[in-house]
């Protein structure tokens, strides 16, 4: 039963299919929820009726529980037709985790954007006995303590490879604007960036549906981070640009997100996300009247203590906001030994607000 919350409408309320069970959300479009072993306890996958085959969108994390759900689905509700295409929105392990396994099991090609596939392939091969020195230097520069650095060293290098089933060598490339025929309906690939390098969403104008992956979520904010792979990146700039592009889709689109529940109110949600980031930028800029390390910016951004297992993500997220300010001339970096500090260039200049109307 429909529910309205914070300006968004959830047509199915907070009802959700049980783990591993299917629920039809639109003609030929099935919602499949899979468990996650994180504080975020689930991911939504989508199954599309391709006529003579199934199209799977995202695969779940590489865990025995999720593989068991897939085996039961393939032997049960999906048994009449083969899985013919496996589409993965982006390289994060909850989305790509079982893609290689499922692709081999079903003899089905993997469809991804080039940026996401290549990054996933690189990361699955990036295993080393020790954490690279430039990675440790990156986090030391952000203000991590020696103990925090030692803990990262002890955890080792290659976590991604351990968490993802072996990927196929080849894939089929998705590009922004590509149209896929799925069961007689046309779905357009809409690429976004900022949460991951080349994230694919799928838009079906005819059915008024958007499979949004992690690019738009109704109740949680997608992680937007700077990583040691690209220390000077501006992912928040990419992210805000991508949100502006998604705003071009019709407001009445039913959004099928990778986490939380399907919702209506795409533009409203984009407004909320933009406002949230700009509020954070304002608080951050105000705090930089005194030079601060990245970790010393956490109170402005998160307003709470950061747990040890959140430290890396919080650092990446804080860096993304700082990089946005630096790129736009609102802040500057001072290096003192191996540690970097950020200072507002003029604390009195307010950070610009988004001007786009909804
Ligand atoms: Zn993600």
mmCIF file of C-alpha atoms and ligand atoms in Angstrom:
data_model
loop_
_atom_site.group_PDB
_atom_site.id
_atom_site.type_symbol
_atom_site.label_atom_id
_atom_site.label_comp_id
_atom_site.label_asym_id
_atom_site.label_seq_id
_atom_site.Cartn_x
_atom_site.Cartn_y
_atom_site.Cartn_z
ATOM 1 C CA UNK A 1 0.000 0.000 0.000
ATOM 2 C CA UNK A 2 1.408 3.385 -1.029
ATOM 3 C CA UNK A 3 3.195 5.474 1.536
ATOM 4 C CA UNK A 4 4.477 9.036 1.440
ATOM 5 C CA UNK A 5 7.594 9.941 3.359
ATOM 6 C CA UNK A 6 9.748 13.074 3.079
ATOM 7 C CA UNK A 7 8.032 14.047 -0.147
ATOM 8 C CA UNK A 8 8.641 10.713 -1.876
ATOM 9 C CA UNK A 9 5.920 8.210 -2.671
ATOM 10 C CA UNK A 10 6.594 4.523 -2.183
ATOM 11 C CA UNK A 11 3.931 2.727 -4.285
ATOM 12 C CA UNK A 12 4.495 -0.562 -2.436
ATOM 13 C CA UNK A 13 5.025 1.115 0.925
ATOM 14 C CA UNK A 14 7.843 -0.480 2.862
ATOM 15 C CA UNK A 15 6.740 -3.961 1.797
ATOM 16 C CA UNK A 16 9.584 -5.926 0.321
ATOM 17 C CA UNK A 17 10.055 -9.431 -1.042
ATOM 18 C CA UNK A 18 11.768 -11.953 1.235
ATOM 19 C CA UNK A 19 15.443 -12.624 0.491
ATOM 20 C CA UNK A 20 15.685 -14.627 -2.709
ATOM 21 C CA UNK A 21 11.986 -14.202 -3.595
ATOM 22 C CA UNK A 22 10.589 -12.349 -6.628
ATOM 23 C CA UNK A 23 7.966 -9.589 -6.714
ATOM 24 C CA UNK A 24 6.676 -8.096 -9.963
ATOM 25 C CA UNK A 25 6.869 -4.268 -9.811
ATOM 26 C CA UNK A 26 5.885 -3.541 -13.428
ATOM 27 C CA UNK A 27 4.977 -5.702 -16.373
ATOM 28 C CA UNK A 28 7.951 -7.950 -17.039
ATOM 29 C CA UNK A 29 10.088 -6.388 -14.289
ATOM 30 C CA UNK A 30 10.774 -8.371 -11.120
ATOM 31 C CA UNK A 31 12.283 -7.197 -7.871
ATOM 32 C CA UNK A 32 14.709 -9.612 -6.239
ATOM 33 C CA UNK A 33 16.170 -8.831 -2.849
ATOM 34 C CA UNK A 34 19.390 -10.441 -1.665
ATOM 35 C CA UNK A 35 21.002 -10.307 1.783
ATOM 36 C CA UNK A 36 24.204 -8.347 2.467
ATOM 37 C CA UNK A 37 26.544 -9.048 5.356
ATOM 38 C CA UNK A 38 27.024 -5.340 6.141
ATOM 39 C CA UNK A 39 25.101 -2.812 8.217
ATOM 40 C CA UNK A 40 23.291 -2.198 4.936
ATOM 41 C CA UNK A 41 21.540 -5.551 5.030
ATOM 42 C CA UNK A 42 20.152 -5.950 1.513
ATOM 43 C CA UNK A 43 20.549 -5.135 -2.174
ATOM 44 C CA UNK A 44 17.811 -4.982 -4.793
ATOM 45 C CA UNK A 45 18.463 -6.827 -8.042
ATOM 46 C CA UNK A 46 16.143 -6.693 -11.045
ATOM 47 C CA UNK A 47 15.053 -9.407 -13.434
ATOM 48 C CA UNK A 48 13.696 -8.337 -16.796
ATOM 49 C CA UNK A 49 11.581 -10.485 -19.061
ATOM 50 C CA UNK A 50 13.578 -10.606 -22.285
ATOM 51 C CA UNK A 51 11.002 -12.666 -24.195
ATOM 52 C CA UNK A 52 12.900 -15.916 -24.678
ATOM 53 C CA UNK A 53 15.404 -15.271 -21.880
ATOM 54 C CA UNK A 54 15.929 -13.427 -18.604
ATOM 55 C CA UNK A 55 18.034 -10.326 -18.192
ATOM 56 C CA UNK A 56 19.605 -10.042 -14.746
ATOM 57 C CA UNK A 57 20.556 -6.587 -13.454
ATOM 58 C CA UNK A 58 23.200 -6.852 -10.691
ATOM 59 C CA UNK A 59 24.032 -10.099 -8.946
ATOM 60 C CA UNK A 60 24.523 -9.692 -5.185
ATOM 61 C CA UNK A 61 27.555 -10.221 -3.054
ATOM 62 C CA UNK A 62 29.782 -13.293 -3.442
ATOM 63 C CA UNK A 63 28.510 -15.343 -0.506
ATOM 64 C CA UNK A 64 27.219 -18.923 -0.116
ATOM 65 C CA UNK A 65 23.800 -17.605 1.006
ATOM 66 C CA UNK A 66 23.323 -15.509 -2.131
ATOM 67 C CA UNK A 67 24.596 -18.303 -4.404
ATOM 68 C CA UNK A 68 22.053 -20.647 -2.777
ATOM 69 C CA UNK A 69 19.260 -18.187 -3.539
ATOM 70 C CA UNK A 70 20.409 -18.048 -7.177
ATOM 71 C CA UNK A 71 20.500 -21.864 -7.436
ATOM 72 C CA UNK A 72 16.947 -22.066 -6.081
ATOM 73 C CA UNK A 73 15.746 -19.364 -8.495
ATOM 74 C CA UNK A 74 17.376 -20.992 -11.516
ATOM 75 C CA UNK A 75 15.881 -24.357 -10.602
ATOM 76 C CA UNK A 76 12.497 -22.857 -9.690
ATOM 77 C CA UNK A 77 10.783 -19.663 -10.873
ATOM 78 C CA UNK A 78 13.317 -18.910 -13.643
ATOM 79 C CA UNK A 79 13.607 -22.473 -14.933
ATOM 80 C CA UNK A 80 11.505 -22.078 -18.087
ATOM 81 C CA UNK A 81 13.965 -19.783 -19.841
ATOM 82 C CA UNK A 82 17.728 -19.266 -19.689
ATOM 83 C CA UNK A 83 19.427 -16.257 -18.184
ATOM 84 C CA UNK A 84 20.595 -14.669 -21.449
ATOM 85 C CA UNK A 85 22.300 -11.446 -20.311
ATOM 86 C CA UNK A 86 23.849 -10.292 -17.054
ATOM 87 C CA UNK A 87 24.067 -6.550 -16.713
ATOM 88 C CA UNK A 88 26.057 -5.015 -13.856
ATOM 89 C CA UNK A 89 25.553 -1.345 -12.994
ATOM 90 C CA UNK A 90 28.988 -0.820 -11.410
ATOM 91 C CA UNK A 91 32.007 -2.556 -9.925
ATOM 92 C CA UNK A 92 31.097 -2.571 -6.221
ATOM 93 C CA UNK A 93 31.110 -6.084 -4.710
ATOM 94 C CA UNK A 94 27.419 -6.102 -3.752
ATOM 95 C CA UNK A 95 26.587 -5.572 -7.449
ATOM 96 C CA UNK A 96 29.301 -7.541 -9.254
ATOM 97 C CA UNK A 97 30.058 -10.132 -6.557
ATOM 98 C CA UNK A 98 28.519 -13.164 -8.265
ATOM 99 C CA UNK A 99 28.618 -11.885 -11.863
ATOM 100 C CA UNK A 100 31.497 -14.155 -12.948
ATOM 101 C CA UNK A 101 29.997 -17.199 -11.248
ATOM 102 C CA UNK A 102 26.528 -16.577 -12.701
ATOM 103 C CA UNK A 103 27.931 -15.831 -16.139
ATOM 104 C CA UNK A 104 29.741 -19.189 -16.215
ATOM 105 C CA UNK A 105 26.817 -21.076 -14.717
ATOM 106 C CA UNK A 106 24.315 -19.657 -17.218
ATOM 107 C CA UNK A 107 26.714 -19.280 -20.170
ATOM 108 C CA UNK A 108 25.512 -15.698 -20.372
ATOM 109 C CA UNK A 109 27.520 -12.619 -21.373
ATOM 110 C CA UNK A 110 28.365 -9.882 -18.904
ATOM 111 C CA UNK A 111 27.314 -6.366 -19.929
ATOM 112 C CA UNK A 112 29.010 -3.385 -18.279
ATOM 113 C CA UNK A 113 30.504 -0.032 -19.125
ATOM 114 C CA UNK A 114 34.194 -0.177 -19.955
ATOM 115 C CA UNK A 115 35.274 1.909 -16.951
ATOM 116 C CA UNK A 116 33.490 -0.351 -14.498
ATOM 117 C CA UNK A 117 34.587 -3.631 -16.078
ATOM 118 C CA UNK A 118 38.230 -2.607 -16.382
ATOM 119 C CA UNK A 119 38.387 -1.308 -12.827
ATOM 120 C CA UNK A 120 36.822 -4.507 -11.502
ATOM 121 C CA UNK A 121 39.307 -6.611 -13.495
ATOM 122 C CA UNK A 122 42.255 -4.580 -12.216
ATOM 123 C CA UNK A 123 41.087 -4.807 -8.619
ATOM 124 C CA UNK A 124 40.572 -8.569 -8.774
ATOM 125 C CA UNK A 125 44.221 -8.857 -9.832
ATOM 126 C CA UNK A 126 45.526 -6.315 -7.327
ATOM 127 C CA UNK A 127 46.632 -8.600 -4.522
ATOM 128 C CA UNK A 128 49.889 -8.013 -2.674
ATOM 129 C CA UNK A 129 51.456 -9.257 0.554
ATOM 130 C CA UNK A 130 51.791 -5.689 1.793
ATOM 131 C CA UNK A 131 49.732 -2.549 1.529
ATOM 132 C CA UNK A 132 51.450 -0.301 -1.065
ATOM 133 C CA UNK A 133 53.458 2.519 0.483
ATOM 134 C CA UNK A 134 51.660 5.202 -1.575
ATOM 135 C CA UNK A 135 48.329 4.030 -0.146
ATOM 136 C CA UNK A 136 49.641 4.359 3.407
ATOM 137 C CA UNK A 137 51.085 7.784 2.574
ATOM 138 C CA UNK A 138 47.701 8.865 1.185
ATOM 139 C CA UNK A 139 45.943 8.079 4.474
ATOM 140 C CA UNK A 140 48.788 9.453 6.612
ATOM 141 C CA UNK A 141 48.462 12.722 4.655
ATOM 142 C CA UNK A 142 44.761 12.767 5.586
ATOM 143 C CA UNK A 143 45.680 12.805 9.278
ATOM 144 C CA UNK A 144 45.414 9.141 10.243
ATOM 145 C CA UNK A 145 47.269 8.246 13.431
ATOM 146 C CA UNK A 146 50.144 5.784 13.413
ATOM 147 C CA UNK A 147 47.893 3.234 15.058
ATOM 148 C CA UNK A 148 45.269 3.641 12.343
ATOM 149 C CA UNK A 149 47.932 3.207 9.662
ATOM 150 C CA UNK A 150 49.255 0.094 11.418
ATOM 151 C CA UNK A 151 45.752 -1.381 11.496
ATOM 152 C CA UNK A 152 45.435 -0.854 7.744
ATOM 153 C CA UNK A 153 48.810 -2.539 7.190
ATOM 154 C CA UNK A 154 47.703 -5.505 9.284
ATOM 155 C CA UNK A 155 44.513 -5.949 7.236
ATOM 156 C CA UNK A 156 46.601 -6.614 4.108
ATOM 157 C CA UNK A 157 45.927 -5.779 0.470
ATOM 158 C CA UNK A 158 43.509 -7.445 -1.940
ATOM 159 C CA UNK A 159 40.169 -7.412 -0.154
ATOM 160 C CA UNK A 160 38.254 -6.776 -3.386
ATOM 161 C CA UNK A 161 39.714 -9.870 -5.051
ATOM 162 C CA UNK A 162 38.702 -12.018 -2.102
ATOM 163 C CA UNK A 163 35.147 -10.695 -2.144
ATOM 164 C CA UNK A 164 34.279 -11.130 -5.816
ATOM 165 C CA UNK A 165 33.890 -14.314 -7.885
ATOM 166 C CA UNK A 166 36.401 -14.627 -10.750
ATOM 167 C CA UNK A 167 35.343 -12.364 -13.598
ATOM 168 C CA UNK A 168 35.179 -13.487 -17.210
ATOM 169 C CA UNK A 169 38.033 -12.252 -19.414
ATOM 170 C CA UNK A 170 35.663 -10.608 -21.852
ATOM 171 C CA UNK A 171 32.500 -8.577 -21.585
ATOM 172 C CA UNK A 172 30.042 -6.626 -23.732
ATOM 173 C CA UNK A 173 30.468 -2.894 -23.494
ATOM 174 C CA UNK A 174 27.627 -0.571 -22.527
ATOM 175 C CA UNK A 175 27.911 3.102 -23.489
ATOM 176 C CA UNK A 176 25.944 6.123 -22.439
ATOM 177 C CA UNK A 177 22.903 6.434 -24.711
ATOM 178 C CA UNK A 178 22.943 2.782 -25.875
ATOM 179 C CA UNK A 179 19.491 1.319 -26.387
ATOM 180 C CA UNK A 180 18.888 -2.269 -25.358
ATOM 181 C CA UNK A 181 15.889 -4.183 -26.634
ATOM 182 C CA UNK A 182 14.573 -6.215 -23.719
ATOM 183 C CA UNK A 183 11.391 -8.176 -24.390
ATOM 184 C CA UNK A 184 10.296 -5.723 -27.097
ATOM 185 C CA UNK A 185 10.837 -2.634 -24.949
ATOM 186 C CA UNK A 186 13.697 -0.209 -25.375
ATOM 187 C CA UNK A 187 15.896 0.593 -22.345
ATOM 188 C CA UNK A 188 18.438 3.409 -22.581
ATOM 189 C CA UNK A 189 21.765 3.304 -20.759
ATOM 190 C CA UNK A 190 22.308 6.459 -18.691
ATOM 191 C CA UNK A 191 25.845 6.733 -17.342
ATOM 192 C CA UNK A 192 26.623 8.580 -14.133
ATOM 193 C CA UNK A 193 29.853 9.163 -12.253
ATOM 194 C CA UNK A 194 31.046 10.081 -8.770
ATOM 195 C CA UNK A 195 29.969 7.025 -6.801
ATOM 196 C CA UNK A 196 31.927 4.886 -9.253
ATOM 197 C CA UNK A 197 33.654 5.862 -12.506
ATOM 198 C CA UNK A 198 31.081 4.915 -15.147
ATOM 199 C CA UNK A 199 27.919 3.719 -13.434
ATOM 200 C CA UNK A 200 25.145 2.460 -15.738
ATOM 201 C CA UNK A 201 21.493 3.200 -15.010
ATOM 202 C CA UNK A 202 18.756 1.837 -17.268
ATOM 203 C CA UNK A 203 15.835 3.991 -18.305
ATOM 204 C CA UNK A 204 12.723 2.672 -20.044
ATOM 205 C CA UNK A 205 10.740 5.740 -21.207
ATOM 206 C CA UNK A 206 7.847 3.615 -22.454
ATOM 207 C CA UNK A 207 7.310 1.936 -19.090
ATOM 208 C CA UNK A 208 8.340 5.013 -17.060
ATOM 209 C CA UNK A 209 11.016 3.070 -15.172
ATOM 210 C CA UNK A 210 14.551 3.859 -14.061
ATOM 211 C CA UNK A 211 16.815 1.148 -12.677
ATOM 212 C CA UNK A 212 19.029 3.558 -10.793
ATOM 213 C CA UNK A 213 21.634 1.293 -9.150
ATOM 214 C CA UNK A 214 23.400 3.393 -6.509
ATOM 215 C CA UNK A 215 23.077 6.590 -8.524
ATOM 216 C CA UNK A 216 19.835 7.668 -6.811
ATOM 217 C CA UNK A 217 18.700 6.075 -3.551
ATOM 218 C CA UNK A 218 15.620 7.249 -1.637
ATOM 219 C CA UNK A 219 16.746 7.181 1.996
ATOM 220 C CA UNK A 220 20.490 6.770 2.092
ATOM 221 C CA UNK A 221 23.211 8.877 0.520
ATOM 222 C CA UNK A 222 25.529 7.127 -1.908
ATOM 223 C CA UNK A 223 29.167 7.160 -0.956
ATOM 224 C CA UNK A 224 31.162 9.690 -2.978
ATOM 225 C CA UNK A 225 34.852 9.310 -2.211
ATOM 226 C CA UNK A 226 38.385 10.116 -3.272
ATOM 227 C CA UNK A 227 40.596 7.004 -3.325
ATOM 228 C CA UNK A 228 44.373 6.566 -3.517
ATOM 229 C CA UNK A 229 43.909 5.401 -7.142
ATOM 230 C CA UNK A 230 43.179 9.000 -8.151
ATOM 231 C CA UNK A 231 44.149 11.316 -5.279
ATOM 232 C CA UNK A 232 43.355 14.525 -7.185
ATOM 233 C CA UNK A 233 39.929 13.404 -8.424
ATOM 234 C CA UNK A 234 36.800 15.542 -8.057
ATOM 235 C CA UNK A 235 34.124 12.858 -7.609
ATOM 236 C CA UNK A 236 31.656 15.214 -5.959
ATOM 237 C CA UNK A 237 31.772 17.470 -9.032
ATOM 238 C CA UNK A 238 31.133 14.397 -11.194
ATOM 239 C CA UNK A 239 28.350 13.300 -8.882
ATOM 240 C CA UNK A 240 26.513 16.633 -8.921
ATOM 241 C CA UNK A 241 26.847 16.787 -12.728
ATOM 242 C CA UNK A 242 25.377 13.287 -12.956
ATOM 243 C CA UNK A 243 22.443 14.208 -10.735
ATOM 244 C CA UNK A 244 21.741 17.188 -12.988
ATOM 245 C CA UNK A 245 21.621 14.845 -15.980
ATOM 246 C CA UNK A 246 19.232 12.458 -14.235
ATOM 247 C CA UNK A 247 16.965 15.394 -13.532
ATOM 248 C CA UNK A 248 16.264 15.474 -17.289
ATOM 249 C CA UNK A 249 14.246 12.257 -16.898
ATOM 250 C CA UNK A 250 10.528 12.688 -16.167
ATOM 251 C CA UNK A 251 9.528 13.304 -12.544
ATOM 252 C CA UNK A 252 6.813 10.623 -12.790
ATOM 253 C CA UNK A 253 9.442 7.915 -13.392
ATOM 254 C CA UNK A 254 9.224 4.973 -11.017
ATOM 255 C CA UNK A 255 12.739 4.622 -9.623
ATOM 256 C CA UNK A 256 14.007 1.106 -8.896
ATOM 257 C CA UNK A 257 17.031 1.666 -6.628
ATOM 258 C CA UNK A 258 19.669 -0.834 -5.517
ATOM 259 C CA UNK A 259 18.905 -0.149 -1.848
ATOM 260 C CA UNK A 260 15.691 0.784 0.021
ATOM 261 C CA UNK A 261 12.370 0.571 -1.851
ATOM 262 C CA UNK A 262 11.002 1.627 -5.298
ATOM 263 C CA UNK A 263 9.799 5.226 -5.217
ATOM 264 C CA UNK A 264 8.280 8.133 -7.134
ATOM 265 C CA UNK A 265 9.728 11.626 -6.813
ATOM 266 C CA UNK A 266 12.977 11.543 -8.782
ATOM 267 C CA UNK A 267 13.410 15.331 -8.988
ATOM 268 C CA UNK A 268 12.460 15.823 -5.356
ATOM 269 C CA UNK A 269 15.059 13.270 -4.317
ATOM 270 C CA UNK A 270 17.739 14.839 -6.520
ATOM 271 C CA UNK A 271 16.948 18.207 -4.865
ATOM 272 C CA UNK A 272 17.366 16.650 -1.419
ATOM 273 C CA UNK A 273 20.682 15.027 -2.343
ATOM 274 C CA UNK A 274 22.071 18.235 -3.844
ATOM 275 C CA UNK A 275 20.987 20.261 -0.828
ATOM 276 C CA UNK A 276 22.574 17.777 1.529
ATOM 277 C CA UNK A 277 25.948 18.007 -0.221
ATOM 278 C CA UNK A 278 25.824 21.803 -0.389
ATOM 279 C CA UNK A 279 24.947 21.982 3.321
ATOM 280 C CA UNK A 280 27.981 19.842 4.036
ATOM 281 C CA UNK A 281 30.155 22.075 1.833
ATOM 282 C CA UNK A 282 28.914 25.162 3.711
ATOM 283 C CA UNK A 283 29.674 23.638 7.110
ATOM 284 C CA UNK A 284 33.036 22.461 5.910
ATOM 285 C CA UNK A 285 34.029 25.828 4.423
ATOM 286 C CA UNK A 286 33.057 27.548 7.673
ATOM 287 C CA UNK A 287 35.262 25.148 9.599
ATOM 288 C CA UNK A 288 38.305 25.804 7.426
ATOM 289 C CA UNK A 289 38.954 29.280 8.803
ATOM 290 C CA UNK A 290 41.625 27.368 10.730
ATOM 291 C CA UNK A 291 43.712 24.871 8.740
ATOM 292 C CA UNK A 292 42.522 21.324 9.324
ATOM 293 C CA UNK A 293 43.480 17.818 8.341
ATOM 294 C CA UNK A 294 40.903 15.629 6.597
ATOM 295 C CA UNK A 295 40.082 13.693 9.750
ATOM 296 C CA UNK A 296 39.673 16.953 11.699
ATOM 297 C CA UNK A 297 36.841 17.818 9.264
ATOM 298 C CA UNK A 298 34.720 14.814 10.304
ATOM 299 C CA UNK A 299 32.627 16.733 12.886
ATOM 300 C CA UNK A 300 31.469 19.234 10.227
ATOM 301 C CA UNK A 301 30.526 16.497 7.826
ATOM 302 C CA UNK A 302 29.199 13.699 9.951
ATOM 303 C CA UNK A 303 28.355 15.290 13.298
ATOM 304 C CA UNK A 304 29.213 12.061 15.085
ATOM 305 C CA UNK A 305 32.161 9.885 15.980
ATOM 306 C CA UNK A 306 33.501 7.696 13.181
ATOM 307 C CA UNK A 307 33.963 4.026 14.021
ATOM 308 C CA UNK A 308 37.203 2.280 13.079
ATOM 309 C CA UNK A 309 35.574 0.300 10.272
ATOM 310 C CA UNK A 310 34.122 3.510 8.800
ATOM 311 C CA UNK A 311 37.396 5.422 8.819
ATOM 312 C CA UNK A 312 38.407 4.746 5.238
ATOM 313 C CA UNK A 313 34.991 5.602 3.840
ATOM 314 C CA UNK A 314 34.711 8.745 5.985
ATOM 315 C CA UNK A 315 38.158 9.872 4.834
ATOM 316 C CA UNK A 316 37.244 9.362 1.178
ATOM 317 C CA UNK A 317 33.960 11.196 1.605
ATOM 318 C CA UNK A 318 35.581 14.134 3.450
ATOM 319 C CA UNK A 319 38.276 14.336 0.767
ATOM 320 C CA UNK A 320 35.606 14.457 -1.941
ATOM 321 C CA UNK A 321 34.030 17.527 -0.317
ATOM 322 C CA UNK A 322 37.417 19.158 0.283
ATOM 323 C CA UNK A 323 38.491 18.500 -3.310
ATOM 324 C CA UNK A 324 35.292 20.169 -4.519
ATOM 325 C CA UNK A 325 36.154 23.304 -2.525
ATOM 326 C CA UNK A 326 39.781 23.305 -3.677
ATOM 327 C CA UNK A 327 38.867 22.863 -7.356
ATOM 328 C CA UNK A 328 36.563 25.837 -7.189
ATOM 329 C CA UNK A 329 39.078 28.092 -5.465
ATOM 330 C CA UNK A 330 37.302 28.098 -2.100
ATOM 331 C CA UNK A 331 39.998 26.281 -0.187
ATOM 332 C CA UNK A 332 43.671 25.513 -0.508
ATOM 333 C CA UNK A 333 45.983 22.776 0.632
ATOM 334 C CA UNK A 334 49.033 23.260 2.819
ATOM 335 C CA UNK A 335 51.486 20.413 3.116
ATOM 336 C CA UNK A 336 53.374 20.207 6.373
ATOM 337 C CA UNK A 337 55.752 17.266 6.294
ATOM 338 C CA UNK A 338 53.689 14.273 5.216
ATOM 339 C CA UNK A 339 50.384 15.717 6.450
ATOM 340 C CA UNK A 340 48.076 17.908 4.400
ATOM 341 C CA UNK A 341 45.913 20.628 5.870
ATOM 342 C CA UNK A 342 43.061 22.479 4.224
ATOM 343 C CA UNK A 343 42.255 26.132 4.730
ATOM 344 C CA UNK A 344 39.472 28.318 3.355
ATOM 345 C CA UNK A 345 40.828 30.830 0.852
ATOM 346 C CA UNK A 346 38.319 33.332 2.086
ATOM 347 C CA UNK A 347 36.069 32.086 4.863
ATOM 348 C CA UNK A 348 33.689 34.969 4.283
ATOM 349 C CA UNK A 349 32.848 33.909 0.755
ATOM 350 C CA UNK A 350 29.790 31.688 0.956
ATOM 351 C CA UNK A 351 29.857 28.460 -0.998
ATOM 352 C CA UNK A 352 27.662 28.735 -4.066
ATOM 353 C CA UNK A 353 24.253 27.115 -3.854
ATOM 354 C CA UNK A 354 22.796 25.029 -6.659
ATOM 355 C CA UNK A 355 20.873 27.295 -9.004
ATOM 356 C CA UNK A 356 19.058 24.624 -11.021
ATOM 357 C CA UNK A 357 15.336 24.695 -10.353
ATOM 358 C CA UNK A 358 13.512 21.399 -10.125
HETATM 359 ZN ZN1 LIG B 1 27.881 1.094 -5.095
#
